[in-house]
Amino acid sequence: MAKPKTDPNYKVIAENRRARFDYAIEDDLEVGIVLTGSEVKSLRENTSNIAESYAAVEDGELWLVNSYIAPYERAMFGHEERRRRKLLVSKKELARLWNETQRKGMTIVPLVLYFNHKGVAKMKVGIAKGKKNHDKRETEAKRDWNRQKQRLLKQG
């Protein structure tokens, strides 16, 4: 069988692993992100963090707040590391996101920042509801049980 080709352009830059632990993610959406030149160069070097960030609908636009992109050393014009960055979505999706956050009390959480197959920076955001502590323990117990079950099946 032929081995599938790996795309050289596709590259995960930053992942928010804590999001699936802290939130019950109900839906996800791929969005574009507005960046400056030095930010793109910095992302190519894998220097970013989206763990403490969140997205918010303000004044009819979607914004990424508190994400970190390290400064690019060789840039003539640098960028602010934790500036608010605009996320690009259609008007229909924006209306749906606003509805989910304002009326249903959901949160928009960044999940993954990556370069897609065309080499364009994209972000996957999730529409999520916060988990309580007992929900987190329940999720952890299920995960542990599934691991134990796989070990038992492997031995048997």
PDB file of C-alpha atoms in Angstrom:
ATOM      1  CA  MET A   1       0.000   0.000   0.000  1.00  0.00           C
ATOM      2  CA  ALA A   2       1.183   3.495  -0.805  1.00  0.00           C
ATOM      3  CA  LYS A   3       2.088   5.684   2.121  1.00  0.00           C
ATOM      4  CA  PRO A   4       0.025   8.915   2.244  1.00  0.00           C
ATOM      5  CA  LYS A   5       2.032  12.064   1.558  1.00  0.00           C
ATOM      6  CA  THR A   6       2.529  14.414   4.466  1.00  0.00           C
ATOM      7  CA  ASP A   7       1.905  18.029   3.550  1.00  0.00           C
ATOM      8  CA  PRO A   8       4.990  20.164   4.270  1.00  0.00           C
ATOM      9  CA  ASN A   9       2.847  23.286   4.767  1.00  0.00           C
ATOM     10  CA  TYR A  10       0.545  21.861   7.474  1.00  0.00           C
ATOM     11  CA  LYS A  11       2.044  22.566  10.880  1.00  0.00           C
ATOM     12  CA  VAL A  12       0.502  22.834  14.359  1.00  0.00           C
ATOM     13  CA  ILE A  13       1.910  25.907  16.107  1.00  0.00           C
ATOM     14  CA  ALA A  14       0.157  25.943  19.489  1.00  0.00           C
ATOM     15  CA  GLU A  15      -2.435  23.718  21.126  1.00  0.00           C
ATOM     16  CA  ASN A  16      -4.613  24.428  24.143  1.00  0.00           C
ATOM     17  CA  ARG A  17      -4.666  20.991  25.799  1.00  0.00           C
ATOM     18  CA  ARG A  18      -6.196  22.342  28.988  1.00  0.00           C
ATOM     19  CA  ALA A  19      -9.334  23.458  27.124  1.00  0.00           C
ATOM     20  CA  ARG A  20     -10.785  19.940  26.847  1.00  0.00           C
ATOM     21  CA  PHE A  21     -10.211  19.430  30.569  1.00  0.00           C
ATOM     22  CA  ASP A  22     -11.711  22.738  31.728  1.00  0.00           C
ATOM     23  CA  TYR A  23     -14.569  22.979  29.208  1.00  0.00           C
ATOM     24  CA  ALA A  24     -17.188  20.717  27.655  1.00  0.00           C
ATOM     25  CA  ILE A  25     -16.695  21.582  23.984  1.00  0.00           C
ATOM     26  CA  GLU A  26     -19.936  21.330  22.034  1.00  0.00           C
ATOM     27  CA  ASP A  27     -18.905  22.619  18.603  1.00  0.00           C
ATOM     28  CA  ASP A  28     -15.746  23.789  16.867  1.00  0.00           C
ATOM     29  CA  LEU A  29     -15.083  26.174  14.024  1.00  0.00           C
ATOM     30  CA  GLU A  30     -12.090  27.070  11.841  1.00  0.00           C
ATOM     31  CA  VAL A  31     -11.409  30.813  11.721  1.00  0.00           C
ATOM     32  CA  GLY A  32      -8.811  33.025  10.078  1.00  0.00           C
ATOM     33  CA  ILE A  33      -6.584  35.324  12.097  1.00  0.00           C
ATOM     34  CA  VAL A  34      -5.255  38.785  11.213  1.00  0.00           C
ATOM     35  CA  LEU A  35      -1.488  38.921  11.814  1.00  0.00           C
ATOM     36  CA  THR A  36       1.400  41.266  11.038  1.00  0.00           C
ATOM     37  CA  GLY A  37       4.520  40.134   9.181  1.00  0.00           C
ATOM     38  CA  SER A  38       6.697  39.783  12.269  1.00  0.00           C
ATOM     39  CA  GLU A  39       3.976  37.690  13.969  1.00  0.00           C
ATOM     40  CA  VAL A  40       3.879  35.246  11.055  1.00  0.00           C
ATOM     41  CA  LYS A  41       7.675  34.933  11.068  1.00  0.00           C
ATOM     42  CA  SER A  42       7.599  34.304  14.818  1.00  0.00           C
ATOM     43  CA  LEU A  43       4.879  31.650  14.406  1.00  0.00           C
ATOM     44  CA  ARG A  44       7.009  29.871  11.796  1.00  0.00           C
ATOM     45  CA  GLU A  45       9.564  29.456  14.599  1.00  0.00           C
ATOM     46  CA  ASN A  46       6.897  27.918  16.923  1.00  0.00           C
ATOM     47  CA  THR A  47       6.969  30.642  19.558  1.00  0.00           C
ATOM     48  CA  SER A  48       3.415  31.164  20.749  1.00  0.00           C
ATOM     49  CA  ASN A  49       0.986  30.240  23.504  1.00  0.00           C
ATOM     50  CA  ILE A  50      -2.832  30.204  23.450  1.00  0.00           C
ATOM     51  CA  ALA A  51      -3.400  28.455  26.777  1.00  0.00           C
ATOM     52  CA  GLU A  52      -4.572  31.536  28.726  1.00  0.00           C
ATOM     53  CA  SER A  53      -6.413  33.165  25.824  1.00  0.00           C
ATOM     54  CA  TYR A  54     -10.085  33.390  24.911  1.00  0.00           C
ATOM     55  CA  ALA A  55     -12.200  34.817  22.090  1.00  0.00           C
ATOM     56  CA  ALA A  56     -14.934  37.426  22.488  1.00  0.00           C
ATOM     57  CA  VAL A  57     -17.517  39.056  20.236  1.00  0.00           C
ATOM     58  CA  GLU A  58     -17.220  42.851  20.613  1.00  0.00           C
ATOM     59  CA  ASP A  59     -18.718  45.564  18.399  1.00  0.00           C
ATOM     60  CA  GLY A  60     -19.734  43.084  15.715  1.00  0.00           C
ATOM     61  CA  GLU A  61     -16.267  41.523  15.425  1.00  0.00           C
ATOM     62  CA  LEU A  62     -14.580  38.446  16.882  1.00  0.00           C
ATOM     63  CA  TRP A  63     -11.367  39.120  18.848  1.00  0.00           C
ATOM     64  CA  LEU A  64      -8.687  36.837  20.282  1.00  0.00           C
ATOM     65  CA  VAL A  65      -7.643  38.205  23.678  1.00  0.00           C
ATOM     66  CA  ASN A  66      -4.477  37.481  25.691  1.00  0.00           C
ATOM     67  CA  SER A  67      -2.736  35.184  23.210  1.00  0.00           C
ATOM     68  CA  TYR A  68       1.064  35.309  23.221  1.00  0.00           C
ATOM     69  CA  ILE A  69       3.268  35.479  20.139  1.00  0.00           C
ATOM     70  CA  ALA A  70       6.941  36.031  20.945  1.00  0.00           C
ATOM     71  CA  PRO A  71       8.689  39.002  19.319  1.00  0.00           C
ATOM     72  CA  TYR A  72      10.637  38.237  16.166  1.00  0.00           C
ATOM     73  CA  GLU A  73      14.280  39.136  16.738  1.00  0.00           C
ATOM     74  CA  ARG A  74      15.205  40.134  13.164  1.00  0.00           C
ATOM     75  CA  ALA A  75      12.084  42.224  12.489  1.00  0.00           C
ATOM     76  CA  MET A  76      12.477  45.854  11.479  1.00  0.00           C
ATOM     77  CA  PHE A  77       9.024  46.687  12.847  1.00  0.00           C
ATOM     78  CA  GLY A  78       8.144  44.486  15.808  1.00  0.00           C
ATOM     79  CA  HIS A  79       4.748  43.694  17.288  1.00  0.00           C
ATOM     80  CA  GLU A  80       3.149  43.790  20.698  1.00  0.00           C
ATOM     81  CA  GLU A  81       3.288  40.296  22.228  1.00  0.00           C
ATOM     82  CA  ARG A  82      -0.168  40.133  23.833  1.00  0.00           C
ATOM     83  CA  ARG A  83      -2.190  42.430  21.580  1.00  0.00           C
ATOM     84  CA  ARG A  84      -5.802  41.690  20.677  1.00  0.00           C
ATOM     85  CA  ARG A  85      -5.988  39.961  17.301  1.00  0.00           C
ATOM     86  CA  LYS A  86      -8.997  39.983  15.028  1.00  0.00           C
ATOM     87  CA  LEU A  87     -10.470  36.607  14.054  1.00  0.00           C
ATOM     88  CA  LEU A  88     -12.148  36.248  10.677  1.00  0.00           C
ATOM     89  CA  VAL A  89     -15.572  34.581  10.441  1.00  0.00           C
ATOM     90  CA  SER A  90     -18.629  35.013   8.252  1.00  0.00           C
ATOM     91  CA  LYS A  91     -21.485  37.245   9.431  1.00  0.00           C
ATOM     92  CA  LYS A  92     -23.692  34.186   9.865  1.00  0.00           C
ATOM     93  CA  GLU A  93     -21.137  32.435  12.095  1.00  0.00           C
ATOM     94  CA  LEU A  94     -20.514  35.649  14.034  1.00  0.00           C
ATOM     95  CA  ALA A  95     -24.243  35.989  14.754  1.00  0.00           C
ATOM     96  CA  ARG A  96     -24.356  32.359  15.916  1.00  0.00           C
ATOM     97  CA  LEU A  97     -21.318  32.847  18.182  1.00  0.00           C
ATOM     98  CA  TRP A  98     -22.796  36.015  19.677  1.00  0.00           C
ATOM     99  CA  ASN A  99     -26.070  34.181  20.301  1.00  0.00           C
ATOM    100  CA  GLU A 100     -24.299  31.259  22.006  1.00  0.00           C
ATOM    101  CA  THR A 101     -22.208  33.489  24.281  1.00  0.00           C
ATOM    102  CA  GLN A 102     -24.828  36.095  25.229  1.00  0.00           C
ATOM    103  CA  ARG A 103     -27.963  34.015  25.571  1.00  0.00           C
ATOM    104  CA  LYS A 104     -26.728  30.548  26.492  1.00  0.00           C
ATOM    105  CA  GLY A 105     -23.716  31.539  28.597  1.00  0.00           C
ATOM    106  CA  MET A 106     -21.151  29.672  26.491  1.00  0.00           C
ATOM    107  CA  THR A 107     -17.473  30.589  26.046  1.00  0.00           C
ATOM    108  CA  ILE A 108     -15.400  30.732  22.865  1.00  0.00           C
ATOM    109  CA  VAL A 109     -12.145  28.888  23.564  1.00  0.00           C
ATOM    110  CA  PRO A 110      -9.157  28.674  21.179  1.00  0.00           C
ATOM    111  CA  LEU A 111      -8.190  25.041  20.685  1.00  0.00           C
ATOM    112  CA  VAL A 112      -5.425  24.908  18.052  1.00  0.00           C
ATOM    113  CA  LEU A 113      -3.366  27.474  16.134  1.00  0.00           C
ATOM    114  CA  TYR A 114      -1.862  26.069  12.928  1.00  0.00           C
ATOM    115  CA  PHE A 115      -0.758  26.677   9.365  1.00  0.00           C
ATOM    116  CA  ASN A 116      -3.179  24.947   6.980  1.00  0.00           C
ATOM    117  CA  HIS A 117      -2.231  23.058   3.804  1.00  0.00           C
ATOM    118  CA  LYS A 118      -1.923  26.337   1.875  1.00  0.00           C
ATOM    119  CA  GLY A 119       0.462  27.745   4.498  1.00  0.00           C
ATOM    120  CA  VAL A 120      -2.110  30.214   5.885  1.00  0.00           C
ATOM    121  CA  ALA A 121      -2.390  30.732   9.650  1.00  0.00           C
ATOM    122  CA  LYS A 122      -5.738  29.438  10.962  1.00  0.00           C
ATOM    123  CA  MET A 123      -7.220  28.788  14.379  1.00  0.00           C
ATOM    124  CA  LYS A 124      -9.747  26.255  15.550  1.00  0.00           C
ATOM    125  CA  VAL A 125     -12.048  27.668  18.222  1.00  0.00           C
ATOM    126  CA  GLY A 126     -14.543  25.735  20.287  1.00  0.00           C
ATOM    127  CA  ILE A 127     -17.911  26.804  21.635  1.00  0.00           C
ATOM    128  CA  ALA A 128     -17.804  25.458  25.158  1.00  0.00           C
ATOM    129  CA  LYS A 129     -19.484  25.410  28.528  1.00  0.00           C
ATOM    130  CA  GLY A 130     -17.312  25.501  31.658  1.00  0.00           C
ATOM    131  CA  LYS A 131     -17.042  22.334  33.724  1.00  0.00           C
ATOM    132  CA  LYS A 132     -17.471  22.194  37.465  1.00  0.00           C
ATOM    133  CA  ASN A 133     -14.914  20.360  39.632  1.00  0.00           C
ATOM    134  CA  HIS A 134     -17.036  17.219  39.910  1.00  0.00           C
ATOM    135  CA  ASP A 135     -17.359  17.110  36.096  1.00  0.00           C
ATOM    136  CA  LYS A 136     -13.573  17.312  35.769  1.00  0.00           C
ATOM    137  CA  ARG A 137     -13.142  14.421  38.216  1.00  0.00           C
ATOM    138  CA  GLU A 138     -15.709  12.387  36.312  1.00  0.00           C
ATOM    139  CA  THR A 139     -13.885  13.006  33.009  1.00  0.00           C
ATOM    140  CA  GLU A 140     -10.585  12.004  34.585  1.00  0.00           C
ATOM    141  CA  ALA A 141     -12.125   8.820  36.034  1.00  0.00           C
ATOM    142  CA  LYS A 142     -13.530   7.840  32.629  1.00  0.00           C
ATOM    143  CA  ARG A 143     -10.171   8.437  30.973  1.00  0.00           C
ATOM    144  CA  ASP A 144      -8.367   6.340  33.620  1.00  0.00           C
ATOM    145  CA  TRP A 145     -10.919   3.533  33.281  1.00  0.00           C
ATOM    146  CA  ASN A 146     -10.516   3.492  29.496  1.00  0.00           C
ATOM    147  CA  ARG A 147      -6.730   3.275  29.849  1.00  0.00           C
ATOM    148  CA  GLN A 148      -7.057   0.424  32.350  1.00  0.00           C
ATOM    149  CA  LYS A 149      -9.542  -1.361  30.097  1.00  0.00           C
ATOM    150  CA  GLN A 150      -7.122  -1.111  27.143  1.00  0.00           C
ATOM    151  CA  ARG A 151      -4.299  -2.542  29.266  1.00  0.00           C
ATOM    152  CA  LEU A 152      -6.487  -5.469  30.355  1.00  0.00           C
ATOM    153  CA  LEU A 153      -7.560  -6.168  26.783  1.00  0.00           C
ATOM    154  CA  LYS A 154      -3.940  -6.042  25.603  1.00  0.00           C
ATOM    155  CA  GLN A 155      -2.849  -8.559  28.274  1.00  0.00           C
ATOM    156  CA  GLY A 156      -5.737 -10.967  27.644  1.00  0.00           C
TER     157      GLY A 156
END
